[in-house]
Coordinates of C-alpha atoms in Angstrom, one line a residue:
Chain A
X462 CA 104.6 -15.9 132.0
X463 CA 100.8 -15.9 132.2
X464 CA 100.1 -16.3 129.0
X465 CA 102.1 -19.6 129.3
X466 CA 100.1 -20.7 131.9
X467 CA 97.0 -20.3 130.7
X468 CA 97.8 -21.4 127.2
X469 CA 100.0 -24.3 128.0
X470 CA 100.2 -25.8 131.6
X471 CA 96.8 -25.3 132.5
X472 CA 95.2 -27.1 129.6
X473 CA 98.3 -30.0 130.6
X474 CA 97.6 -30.0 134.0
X475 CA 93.6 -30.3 133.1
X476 CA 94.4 -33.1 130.4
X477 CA 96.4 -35.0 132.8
X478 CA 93.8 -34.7 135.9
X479 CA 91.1 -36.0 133.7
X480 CA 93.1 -38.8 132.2
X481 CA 93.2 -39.7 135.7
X482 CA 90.2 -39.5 136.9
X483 CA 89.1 -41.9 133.8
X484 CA 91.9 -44.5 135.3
X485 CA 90.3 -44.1 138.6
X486 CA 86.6 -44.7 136.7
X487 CA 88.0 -47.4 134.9
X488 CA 89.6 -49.2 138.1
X489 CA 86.5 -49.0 140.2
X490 CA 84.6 -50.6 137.3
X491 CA 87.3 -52.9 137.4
X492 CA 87.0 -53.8 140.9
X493 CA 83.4 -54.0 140.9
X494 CA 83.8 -56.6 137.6
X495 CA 81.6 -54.6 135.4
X496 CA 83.8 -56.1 132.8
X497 CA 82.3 -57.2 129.1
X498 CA 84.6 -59.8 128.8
X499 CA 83.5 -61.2 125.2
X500 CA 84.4 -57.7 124.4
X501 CA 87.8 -58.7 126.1
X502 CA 88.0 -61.2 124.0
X503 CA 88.0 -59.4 120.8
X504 CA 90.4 -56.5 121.6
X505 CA 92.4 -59.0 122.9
X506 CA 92.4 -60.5 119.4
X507 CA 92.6 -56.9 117.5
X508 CA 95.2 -55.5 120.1
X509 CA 97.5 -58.7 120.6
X510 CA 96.9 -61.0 117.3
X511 CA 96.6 -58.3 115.0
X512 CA 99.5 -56.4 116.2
X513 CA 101.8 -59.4 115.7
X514 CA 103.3 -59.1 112.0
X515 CA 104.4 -55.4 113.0
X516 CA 105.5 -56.7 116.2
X517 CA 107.8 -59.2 115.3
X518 CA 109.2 -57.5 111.9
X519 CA 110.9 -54.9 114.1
X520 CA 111.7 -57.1 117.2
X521 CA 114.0 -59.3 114.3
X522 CA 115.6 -56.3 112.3
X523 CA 116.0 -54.6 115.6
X524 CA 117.4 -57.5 116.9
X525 CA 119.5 -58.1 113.6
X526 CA 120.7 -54.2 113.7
X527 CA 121.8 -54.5 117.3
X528 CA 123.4 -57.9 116.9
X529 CA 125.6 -56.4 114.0
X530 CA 126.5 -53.2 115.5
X531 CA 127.6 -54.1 118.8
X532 CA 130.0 -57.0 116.9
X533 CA 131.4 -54.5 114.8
X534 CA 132.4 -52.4 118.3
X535 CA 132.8 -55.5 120.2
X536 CA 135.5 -57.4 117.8
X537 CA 137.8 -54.6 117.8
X538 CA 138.2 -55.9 121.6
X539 CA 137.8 -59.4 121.1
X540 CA 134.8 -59.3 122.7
X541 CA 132.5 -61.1 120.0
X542 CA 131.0 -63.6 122.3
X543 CA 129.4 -61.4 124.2
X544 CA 127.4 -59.8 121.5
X545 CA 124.6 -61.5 121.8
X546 CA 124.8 -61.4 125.9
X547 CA 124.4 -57.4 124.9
X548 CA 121.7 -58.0 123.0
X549 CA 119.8 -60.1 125.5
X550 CA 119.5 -57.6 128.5
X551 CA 118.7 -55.0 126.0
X552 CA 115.9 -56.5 124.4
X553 CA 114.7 -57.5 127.6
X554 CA 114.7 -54.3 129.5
X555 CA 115.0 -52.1 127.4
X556 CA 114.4 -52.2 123.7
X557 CA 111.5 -54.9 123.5
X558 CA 109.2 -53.3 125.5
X559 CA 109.6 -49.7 124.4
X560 CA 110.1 -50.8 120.6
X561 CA 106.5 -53.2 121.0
X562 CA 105.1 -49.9 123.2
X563 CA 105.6 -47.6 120.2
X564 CA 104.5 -50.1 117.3
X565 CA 101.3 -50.4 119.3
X566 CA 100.7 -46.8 120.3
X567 CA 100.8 -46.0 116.5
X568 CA 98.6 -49.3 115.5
X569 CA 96.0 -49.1 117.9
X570 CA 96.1 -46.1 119.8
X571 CA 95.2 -44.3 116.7
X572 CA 92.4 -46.6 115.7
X573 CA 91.2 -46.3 119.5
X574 CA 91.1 -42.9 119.4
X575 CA 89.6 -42.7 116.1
X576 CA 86.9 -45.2 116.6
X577 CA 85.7 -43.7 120.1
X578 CA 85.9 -40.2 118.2
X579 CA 84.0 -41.3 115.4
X580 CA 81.5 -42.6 118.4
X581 CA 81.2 -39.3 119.8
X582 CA 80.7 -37.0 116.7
X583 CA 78.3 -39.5 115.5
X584 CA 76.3 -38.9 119.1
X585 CA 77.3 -43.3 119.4
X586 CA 78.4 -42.7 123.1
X587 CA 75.7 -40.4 123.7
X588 CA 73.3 -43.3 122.3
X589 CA 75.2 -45.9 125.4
X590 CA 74.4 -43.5 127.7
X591 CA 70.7 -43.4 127.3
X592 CA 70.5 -47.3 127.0
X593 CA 71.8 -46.9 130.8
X594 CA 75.2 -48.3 129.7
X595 CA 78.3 -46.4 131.2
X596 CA 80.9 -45.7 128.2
X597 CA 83.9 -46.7 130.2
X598 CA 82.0 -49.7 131.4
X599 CA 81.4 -51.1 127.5
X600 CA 84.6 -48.5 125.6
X601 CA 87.7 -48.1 127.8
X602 CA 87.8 -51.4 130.1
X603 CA 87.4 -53.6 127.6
X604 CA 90.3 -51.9 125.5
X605 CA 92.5 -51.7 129.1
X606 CA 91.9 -55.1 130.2
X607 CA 93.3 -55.9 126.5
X608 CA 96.1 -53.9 126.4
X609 CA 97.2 -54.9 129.9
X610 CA 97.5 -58.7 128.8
X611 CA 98.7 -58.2 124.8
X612 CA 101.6 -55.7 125.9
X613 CA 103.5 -58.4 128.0
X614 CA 102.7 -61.0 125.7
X615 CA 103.6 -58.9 122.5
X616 CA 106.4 -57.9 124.1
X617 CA 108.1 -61.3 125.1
X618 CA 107.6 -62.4 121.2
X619 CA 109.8 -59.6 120.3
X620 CA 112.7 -60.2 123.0
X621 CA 112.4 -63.7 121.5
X622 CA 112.7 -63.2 118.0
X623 CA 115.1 -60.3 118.0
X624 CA 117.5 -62.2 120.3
X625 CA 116.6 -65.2 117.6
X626 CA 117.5 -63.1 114.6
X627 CA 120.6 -61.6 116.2
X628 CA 122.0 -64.8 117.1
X629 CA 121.4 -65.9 113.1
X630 CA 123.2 -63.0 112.1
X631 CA 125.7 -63.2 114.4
X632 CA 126.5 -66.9 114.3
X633 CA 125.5 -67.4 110.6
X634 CA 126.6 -64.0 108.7
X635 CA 129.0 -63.1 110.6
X636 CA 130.7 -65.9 112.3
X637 CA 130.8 -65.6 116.0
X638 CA 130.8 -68.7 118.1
X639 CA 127.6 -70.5 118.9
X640 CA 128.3 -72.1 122.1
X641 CA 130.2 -69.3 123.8
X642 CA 126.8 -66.6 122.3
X643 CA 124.7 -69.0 124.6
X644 CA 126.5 -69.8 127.2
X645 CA 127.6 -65.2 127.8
X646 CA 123.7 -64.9 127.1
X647 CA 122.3 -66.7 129.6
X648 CA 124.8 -66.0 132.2
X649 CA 124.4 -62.0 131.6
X650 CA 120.7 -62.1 131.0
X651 CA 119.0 -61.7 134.3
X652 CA 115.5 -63.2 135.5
X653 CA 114.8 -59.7 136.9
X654 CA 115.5 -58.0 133.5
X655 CA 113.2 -60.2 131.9
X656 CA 110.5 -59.5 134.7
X657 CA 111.3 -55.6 134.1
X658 CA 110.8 -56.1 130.3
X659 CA 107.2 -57.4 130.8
X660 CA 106.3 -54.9 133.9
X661 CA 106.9 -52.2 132.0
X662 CA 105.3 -53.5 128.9
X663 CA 102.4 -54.2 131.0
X664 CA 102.5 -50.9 132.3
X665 CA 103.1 -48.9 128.4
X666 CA 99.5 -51.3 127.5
X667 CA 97.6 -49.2 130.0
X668 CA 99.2 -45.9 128.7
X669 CA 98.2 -46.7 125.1
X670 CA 94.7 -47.8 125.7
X671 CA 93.9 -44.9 128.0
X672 CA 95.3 -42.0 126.2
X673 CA 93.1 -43.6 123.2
X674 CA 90.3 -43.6 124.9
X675 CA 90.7 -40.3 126.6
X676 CA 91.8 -38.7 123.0
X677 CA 88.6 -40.2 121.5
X678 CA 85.9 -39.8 124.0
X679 CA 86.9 -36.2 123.8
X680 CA 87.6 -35.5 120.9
X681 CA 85.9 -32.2 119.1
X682 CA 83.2 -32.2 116.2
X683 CA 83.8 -33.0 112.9
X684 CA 86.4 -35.2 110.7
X685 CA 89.2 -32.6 112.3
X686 CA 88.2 -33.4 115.8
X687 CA 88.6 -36.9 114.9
X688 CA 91.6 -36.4 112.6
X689 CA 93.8 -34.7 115.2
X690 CA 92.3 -37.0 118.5
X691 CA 93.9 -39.7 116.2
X692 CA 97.5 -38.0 115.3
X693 CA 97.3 -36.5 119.2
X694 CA 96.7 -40.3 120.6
X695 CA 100.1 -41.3 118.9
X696 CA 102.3 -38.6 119.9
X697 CA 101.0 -38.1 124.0
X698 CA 101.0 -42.2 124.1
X699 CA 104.7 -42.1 122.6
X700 CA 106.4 -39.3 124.3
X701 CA 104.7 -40.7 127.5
X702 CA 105.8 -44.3 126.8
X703 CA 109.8 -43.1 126.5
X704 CA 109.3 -40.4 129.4
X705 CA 108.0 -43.2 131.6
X706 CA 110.8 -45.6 130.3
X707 CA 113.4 -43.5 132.1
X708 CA 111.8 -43.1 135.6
X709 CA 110.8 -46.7 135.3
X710 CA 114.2 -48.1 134.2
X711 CA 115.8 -46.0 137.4
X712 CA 113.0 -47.1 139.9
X713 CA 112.8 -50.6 139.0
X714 CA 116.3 -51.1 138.5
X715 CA 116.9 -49.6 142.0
X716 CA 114.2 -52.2 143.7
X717 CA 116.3 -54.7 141.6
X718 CA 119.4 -53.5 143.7
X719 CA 117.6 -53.5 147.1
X720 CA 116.5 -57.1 146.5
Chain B
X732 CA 56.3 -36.6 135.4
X733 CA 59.4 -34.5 133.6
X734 CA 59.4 -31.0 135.2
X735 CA 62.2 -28.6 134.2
X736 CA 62.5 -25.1 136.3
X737 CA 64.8 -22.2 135.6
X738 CA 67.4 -23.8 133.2
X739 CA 69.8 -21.9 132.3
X740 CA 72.8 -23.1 129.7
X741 CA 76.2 -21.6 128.1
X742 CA 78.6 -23.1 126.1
X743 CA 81.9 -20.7 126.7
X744 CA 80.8 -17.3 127.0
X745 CA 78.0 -18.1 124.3
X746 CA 74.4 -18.4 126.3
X747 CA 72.3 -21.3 125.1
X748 CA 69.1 -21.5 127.9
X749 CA 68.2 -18.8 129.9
X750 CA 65.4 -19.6 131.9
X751 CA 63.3 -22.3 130.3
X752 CA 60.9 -23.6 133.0
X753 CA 58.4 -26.2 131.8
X754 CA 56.1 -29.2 133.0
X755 CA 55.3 -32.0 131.1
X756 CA 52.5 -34.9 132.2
X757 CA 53.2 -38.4 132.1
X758 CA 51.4 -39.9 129.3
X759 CA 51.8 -36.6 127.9
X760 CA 52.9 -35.8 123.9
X761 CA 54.5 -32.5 124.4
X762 CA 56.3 -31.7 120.8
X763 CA 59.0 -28.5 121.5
X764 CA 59.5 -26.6 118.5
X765 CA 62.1 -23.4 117.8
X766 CA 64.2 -22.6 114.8
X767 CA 67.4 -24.1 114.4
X768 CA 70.1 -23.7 116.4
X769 CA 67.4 -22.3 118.9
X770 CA 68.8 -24.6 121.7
X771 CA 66.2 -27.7 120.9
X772 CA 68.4 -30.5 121.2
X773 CA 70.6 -29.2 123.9
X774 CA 67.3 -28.8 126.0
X775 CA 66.5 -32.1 125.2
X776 CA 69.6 -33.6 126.2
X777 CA 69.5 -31.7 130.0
X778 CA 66.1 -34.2 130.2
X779 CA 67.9 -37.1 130.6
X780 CA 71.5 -36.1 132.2
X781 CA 73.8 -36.1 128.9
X782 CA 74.1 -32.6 129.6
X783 CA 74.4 -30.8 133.1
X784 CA 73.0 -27.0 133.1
X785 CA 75.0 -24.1 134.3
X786 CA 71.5 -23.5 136.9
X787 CA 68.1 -24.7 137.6
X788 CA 66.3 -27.8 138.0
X789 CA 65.8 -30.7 136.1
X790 CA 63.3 -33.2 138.0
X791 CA 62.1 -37.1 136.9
X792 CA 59.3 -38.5 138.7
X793 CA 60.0 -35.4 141.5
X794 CA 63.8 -37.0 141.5
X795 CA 66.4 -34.3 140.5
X796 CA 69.1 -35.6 138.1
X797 CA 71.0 -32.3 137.7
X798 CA 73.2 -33.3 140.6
X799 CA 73.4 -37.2 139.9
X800 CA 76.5 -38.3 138.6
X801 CA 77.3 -40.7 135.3
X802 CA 76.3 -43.9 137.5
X803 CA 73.7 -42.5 139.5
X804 CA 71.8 -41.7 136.2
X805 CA 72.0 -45.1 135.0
X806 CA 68.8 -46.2 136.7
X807 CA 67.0 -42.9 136.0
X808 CA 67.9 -43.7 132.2
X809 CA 66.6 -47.0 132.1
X810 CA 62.9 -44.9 132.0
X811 CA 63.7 -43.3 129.1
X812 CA 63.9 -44.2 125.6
X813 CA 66.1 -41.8 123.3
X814 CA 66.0 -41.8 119.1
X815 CA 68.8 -39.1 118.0
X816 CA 68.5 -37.3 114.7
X817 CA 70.9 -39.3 113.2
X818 CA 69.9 -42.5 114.6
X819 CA 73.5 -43.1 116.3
X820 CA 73.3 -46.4 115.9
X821 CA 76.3 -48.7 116.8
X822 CA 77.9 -49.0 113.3
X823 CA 79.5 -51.9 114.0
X824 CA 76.7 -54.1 115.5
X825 CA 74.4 -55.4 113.1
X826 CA 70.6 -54.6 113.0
X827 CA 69.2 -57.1 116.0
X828 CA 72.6 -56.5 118.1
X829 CA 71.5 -52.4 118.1
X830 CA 68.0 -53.3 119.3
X831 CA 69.2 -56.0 121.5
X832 CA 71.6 -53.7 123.0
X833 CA 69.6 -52.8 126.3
X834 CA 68.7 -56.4 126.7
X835 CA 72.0 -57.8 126.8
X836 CA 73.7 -55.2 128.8
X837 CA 70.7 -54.2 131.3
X838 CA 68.3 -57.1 131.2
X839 CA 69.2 -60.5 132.7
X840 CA 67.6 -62.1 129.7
X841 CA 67.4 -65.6 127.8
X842 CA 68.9 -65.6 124.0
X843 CA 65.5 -66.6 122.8
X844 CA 63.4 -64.3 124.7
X845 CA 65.8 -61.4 123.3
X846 CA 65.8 -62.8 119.8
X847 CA 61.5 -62.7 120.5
X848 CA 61.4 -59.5 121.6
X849 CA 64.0 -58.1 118.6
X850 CA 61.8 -59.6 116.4
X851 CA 58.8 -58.2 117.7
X852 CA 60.1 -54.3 117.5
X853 CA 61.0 -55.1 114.4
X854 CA 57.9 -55.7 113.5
X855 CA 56.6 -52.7 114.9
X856 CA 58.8 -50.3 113.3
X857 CA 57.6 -51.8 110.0
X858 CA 61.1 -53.8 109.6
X859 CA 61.0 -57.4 110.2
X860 CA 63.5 -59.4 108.5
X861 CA 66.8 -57.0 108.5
X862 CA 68.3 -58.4 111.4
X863 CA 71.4 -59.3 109.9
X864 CA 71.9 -55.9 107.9
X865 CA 74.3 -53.1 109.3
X866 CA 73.3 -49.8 109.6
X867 CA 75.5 -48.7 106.3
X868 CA 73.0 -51.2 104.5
X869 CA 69.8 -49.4 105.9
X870 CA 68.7 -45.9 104.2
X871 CA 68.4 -42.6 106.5
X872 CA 64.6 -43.5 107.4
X873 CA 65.2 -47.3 108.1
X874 CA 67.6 -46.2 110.2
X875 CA 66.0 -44.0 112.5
X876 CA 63.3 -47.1 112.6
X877 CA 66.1 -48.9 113.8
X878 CA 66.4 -46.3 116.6
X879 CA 63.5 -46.2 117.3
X880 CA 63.1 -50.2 118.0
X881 CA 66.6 -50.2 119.9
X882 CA 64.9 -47.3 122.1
X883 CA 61.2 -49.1 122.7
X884 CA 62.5 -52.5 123.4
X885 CA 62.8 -52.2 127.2
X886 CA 59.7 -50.5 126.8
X887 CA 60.4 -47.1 128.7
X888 CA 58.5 -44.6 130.3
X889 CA 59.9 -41.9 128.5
X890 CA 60.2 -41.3 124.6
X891 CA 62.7 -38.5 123.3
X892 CA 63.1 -37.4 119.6
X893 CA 65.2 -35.2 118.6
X894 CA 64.0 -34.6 115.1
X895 CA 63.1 -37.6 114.1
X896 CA 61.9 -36.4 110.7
X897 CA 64.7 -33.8 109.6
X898 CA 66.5 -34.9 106.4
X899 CA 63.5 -37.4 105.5
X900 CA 60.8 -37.2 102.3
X901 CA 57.4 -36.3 103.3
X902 CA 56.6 -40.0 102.8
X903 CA 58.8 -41.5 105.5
X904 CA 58.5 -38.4 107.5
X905 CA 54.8 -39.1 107.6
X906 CA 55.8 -43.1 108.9
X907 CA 58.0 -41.9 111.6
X908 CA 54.9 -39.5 112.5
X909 CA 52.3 -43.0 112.8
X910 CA 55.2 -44.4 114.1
X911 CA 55.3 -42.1 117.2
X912 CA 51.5 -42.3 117.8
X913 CA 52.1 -45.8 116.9
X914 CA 54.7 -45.9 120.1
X915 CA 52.5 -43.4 122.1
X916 CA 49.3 -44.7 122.0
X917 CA 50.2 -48.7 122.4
X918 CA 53.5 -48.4 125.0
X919 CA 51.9 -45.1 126.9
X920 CA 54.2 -43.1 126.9
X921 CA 55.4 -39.5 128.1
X922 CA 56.9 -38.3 124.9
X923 CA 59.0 -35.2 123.7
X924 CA 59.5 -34.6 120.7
X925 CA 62.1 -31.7 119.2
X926 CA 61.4 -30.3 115.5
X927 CA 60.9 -27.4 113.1
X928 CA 58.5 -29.4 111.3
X929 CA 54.9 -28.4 111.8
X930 CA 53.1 -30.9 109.7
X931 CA 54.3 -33.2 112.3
X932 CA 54.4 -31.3 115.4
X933 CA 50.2 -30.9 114.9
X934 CA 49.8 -34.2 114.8
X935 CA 51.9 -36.1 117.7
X936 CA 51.5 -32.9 120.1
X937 CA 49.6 -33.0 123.2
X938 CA 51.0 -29.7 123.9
X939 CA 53.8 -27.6 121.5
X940 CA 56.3 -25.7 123.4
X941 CA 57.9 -23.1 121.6
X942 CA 61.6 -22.2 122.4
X943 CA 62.4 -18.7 121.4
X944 CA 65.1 -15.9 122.9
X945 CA 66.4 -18.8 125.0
X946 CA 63.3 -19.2 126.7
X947 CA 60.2 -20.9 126.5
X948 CA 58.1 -18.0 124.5
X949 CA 54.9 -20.1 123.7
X950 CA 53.2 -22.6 125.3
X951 CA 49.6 -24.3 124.3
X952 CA 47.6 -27.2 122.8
X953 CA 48.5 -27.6 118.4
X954 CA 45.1 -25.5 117.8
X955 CA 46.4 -22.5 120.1
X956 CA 49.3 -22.5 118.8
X957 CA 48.5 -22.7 114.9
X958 CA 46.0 -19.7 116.3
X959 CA 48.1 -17.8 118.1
X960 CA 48.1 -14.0 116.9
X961 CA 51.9 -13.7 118.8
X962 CA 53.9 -12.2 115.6
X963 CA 57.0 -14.6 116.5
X964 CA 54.9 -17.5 116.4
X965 CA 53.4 -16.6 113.6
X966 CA 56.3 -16.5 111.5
X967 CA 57.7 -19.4 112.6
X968 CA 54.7 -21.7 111.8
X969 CA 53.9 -19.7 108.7
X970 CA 57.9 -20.1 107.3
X971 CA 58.7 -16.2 107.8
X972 CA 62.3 -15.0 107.5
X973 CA 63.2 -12.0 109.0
X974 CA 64.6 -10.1 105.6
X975 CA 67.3 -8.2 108.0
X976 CA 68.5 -11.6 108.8
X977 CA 69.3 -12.6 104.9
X978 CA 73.0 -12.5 104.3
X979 CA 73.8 -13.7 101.2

C-alpha cells in the first residue's frame, strides 16, 4: 500500500498541485495584464484557424453518424422527426464540445508540449529567464488566453456543421421531413444547452493549453523527455477533458434546473 | 559585486557543490575552470537564480537572490547578461528579433531606436547584415555571436559564459576570446566565464577559479595558476588523465 503511494499518488497529487500553482501564476499575470497580446494573436490563429479542417471533418461525420443512427432507432417508433431534435442537444452539450476538446488536445496540446520541451532541453526558457522575461508571462498566457477564446468558437462551428450535415442526411438520404426536423429541433434545443456547450468548451481550452505547457516546461532531457512530454500532454489533457465532462454535465445541468 | 558563500548543491541523492565560497569584483574577469561534469555550469547558473542551492548564500550587489522568487529576480536579472553553450537562441525568431528580445519585452523603446541598437551589436559581434537569418541558417560560432549580441544589447552589468568556446575550431574559438575582451574592456563589465579550455581561460581571466571535489580547490591570477606546483592543478592544465580512471 506504500509502495502505491509513493509510486503513484504522490507523484499525482505533486503533478496536480503544480499544475495548479502554474494556473494560479498564469491568472495573476493575467490580472496584472502582463499579456503579449501579438503573441495572442498568433496562437489564436495556430490554435483556432489552424485547427479548423479537423474540426469540422468530425463535427459533419459525427453529425452524419448520429443523424443516421438515431433514425434507424427512432423509425421503428415513428419517431423520425425528432432525429435531428436528438441530434441538436447532443451536439450542443455534449458531443461538440468534447469531440472539438479531444481533436485539439491531440493537435495542439502535443505541439505545445513539444515546442515548450524542445525550449527547455535546448536551455530556450532558461535563455527568457536571464533576459528578465518570466516564461509564463511570454509561453503559457499567450497559449491560455488562445485556447480560452478558439475552444468556444471551434466548438460552435462543429454543433453547426454536424447539425448541418445531419439534417442533409437525414432529409436528403434518407428522407425524413424538413419542416417537422426544424420545427422538433428548435423547440427541443435549449438556449442553456447551447450556453453549456460553449462553457464547457471554454473551460476544456484552458485544460489543453495548461497541461501543454506544464508537460513541456517540465519535461526531462533529451528527445525521450520531449517525446513522452508530447504523448503524456495528449493522454492527461484527454482523460481530463471526459472526466471533467461528467462532473460538469451534472453540475451545470443542475444550475440549469435551479434557474 | 557577485559573492557566493558556502554553496552547497544535490541533484537527488547525487551531491553537485559542497561548499564553494567565492568573491568576485565588479569590473572583474574571473574565468572558473574544472573538468567536465565538475559542476561548472550548475555553479554558474546559482549566480543568476536559474537554480536555487540546497544551502548557502548567493549575494548581488550585497542583495541575496537565493530566497527571491521567479519575479523578484526579474530586476536582479536585468544586470546580467547570459551566453549559454549552445547559444539557446529562440529558434523561431529570426536573427534581429533574438537580439531585440530584451528591448521589446523590458525596454519601453522606439522601433527605430531598437532596429539602431540591433544593428549596432551586430556590428560588434562581427555580424552585421544577418538580421533576417534564423538561427538554423547561422553555423555553431555565428551563433553563439548571436548570443552574445542578444546578451550585451541592454548593456548589463554582468557577463556570464558558460563555455562559450566548447565545440568551436581554434579559429572561432580565438574570436569569441577578442570577443569577450572585446565586451569586457568597452561595456566594463564583471564577467564569469566557465571552461576547460586554457588557451582561453589565460587570456580573458582576471582571476581563474578552479572547481575540484565539489569545491573551489584553486584560486589565483592566470600566472599562479599556470605555476601552481598543486598536482591536481597541474594535471588539469597540463591534459593529465588519471590512468585508473580509463575504462575502455
Amino acid at each position: 500500500m506504500n509502495f502505491l503511494a509513493n509510486k503513484w499518488v504522490a507523484p499525482w497529487l505533486e503533478g496536480l498541485g503544480r499544475i495548479a500553482l502554474l494556473a494560479r501564476e498564469a491568472l495573476g499575470s493575467l490580472v496584472l495584464l502582463r499579456v503579449p497580446w501579438r503573441s495572442v494573436v498568433y496562437q489564436v490563429y495556430y490554435i483556432g484557424v489552424k485547427s479548423q479542417s479537423v474540426v469540422l471533418i468530425t463535427g459533419a461525420f459525427t453529425g452524419m453518424v448520429l443523424g443516421a443512427q438515431t433514425y434507424f432507432q427512432f423509425h421503428k417508433v415513428k419517431m423520425d422527426t425528432a432525429t435531428l431534435a436528438v441530434v441538436s442537444v447532443s451536439m450542443c452539450s455534449e458531443l461538440g464540445p468534447v469531440l472539438t476538446a479531444l481533436m485539439v488536445a491531440g493537435r495542439v496540446g502535443a505541439s505545445i508540449a513539444a515546442e515548450l520541451g524542445t525550449m527547455r532541453v535546448t536551455e530556450q526558457i532558461d535563455a527568457l529567464r536571464t533576459l528578465a522575461t518570466h516564461p509564463v508571462d511570454y509561453l503559457v498566457v499567450p497559449r491560455l488566453v488562445a485556447a480560452h477564446l478558439a475552444l468556444p468558437l471551434l466548438t460552435a462551428e462543429a454543433i453547426c456543421i454536424g447539425i448541418g450535415a445531419s439534417y442533409w442526411v437525414g432529409v436528403h438520404l434518407l428522407g425524413i421531413d424538413p419542416t417537422y426536423s426544424w420545427y422538433n429541433a428548435i423547440r427541443y434545443t435549449d438556449a442553456f444547452d447551447v450556453l453549456i456547450g460553449m462553457t464547457k468548451a471554454f473551460i476544456y481550452g484552458g485544460i489543453v493549453a495548461l497541461i501543454g505547457c506544464y508537460k513541456g516546461m517540465t519535461c526531462s532531457e533529451g528527445a525521450e523527455g520531449v517525446g513522452r512530454a508530447t504523448t503524456e500532454s495528449v493522454v492527461y489533457s484527454s482523460i481530463t477533458i471526459l472526466i471533467a465532462n461528467f462532473f460538469l454535465t451534472l453540475s451545470l445541468g443542475s444550475i440549469v434546473h435551479l434557474l | 559585486m557577485i559573492e557566493v558563500r558556502d554553496l552547497k548543491k544535490k541533484f537527488g541523492a547525487q551531491p553537485i557543490l559542497d561548499g564553494v565560497t567565492f568573491r568576485i569584483e565588479t569590473g572583474e574577469s574571473a574565468v572558473i575552470i574544472g573538468r567536465s561534469g565538475g559542476g561548472k555550469s550548475v555553479l554558474l547558473k546559482h549566480l543568476i537564480g536559474l537554480l536555487k542551492p540546497d544551502s548557502g548564500e548567493v549575494l548581488v550587489d550585497n542583495q541575496s537572490i537565493v530566497s527571491m522568487n521567479e519575479r523578484e529576480l526579474l530586476p536582479v536579472r536585468r544586470k546580467f547578461g547570459m551566453l549559454f553553450q549552445g547559444a539557446a537562441l529562440f529558434d523561431s525568431l529570426t536573427v534581429a528579433e533574438n537580439v531585440a528580445f530584451a528591448l521589446r519585452h523590458n525596454h519601453r523603446m522606439a522601433e527605430g531606436e531598437i532596429r539602431r541598437r540591433v544593428a549596432t551589436a551586430l556590428e560588434m559581434v562581427d555580424l552585421p547584415g544577418t538580421e533576417n537569418k534564423k538561427p538554423s541558417e547561422l553555423s555553431g560560432g555565428m551563433r553563439k555571436r548571436v548570443g552574445l549580441a542578444r546578451a550585451i544589447i541592454y548593456e548589463p552589468q554582468f557577463m556570464l559564459y558558460d563555455e562559450p568556446t566548447t565545440g568551436l575550431d581554434p579559429v572561432v574559438s580565438d574570436s569569441i576570446d577578442q570577443l569577450i575582451l572585446r565586451v569586457r574592456d568597452r561595456l566594463k563589465v564583471t564577467t564569469v566565464v566557465v571552461t576547460h579550455d586554457m588557451r582561453s581561460a589565460r587570456r580573458v581571466g582576471h582571476r581563474i577559479f578552479m572547481l575540484h571535489g565539489k569545491k573551489i580547490h584553486a584560486a589565483g591570477t592566470p600566472e599562479e595558476i599556470f605555476h601552481s606546483a598543486d598536482p591536481v592543478v597541474r594535471n588539469f592544465i597540463e591534459g593529465v588523465s588519471n590512468p585508473k580512471e580509463i575504462t575502455f
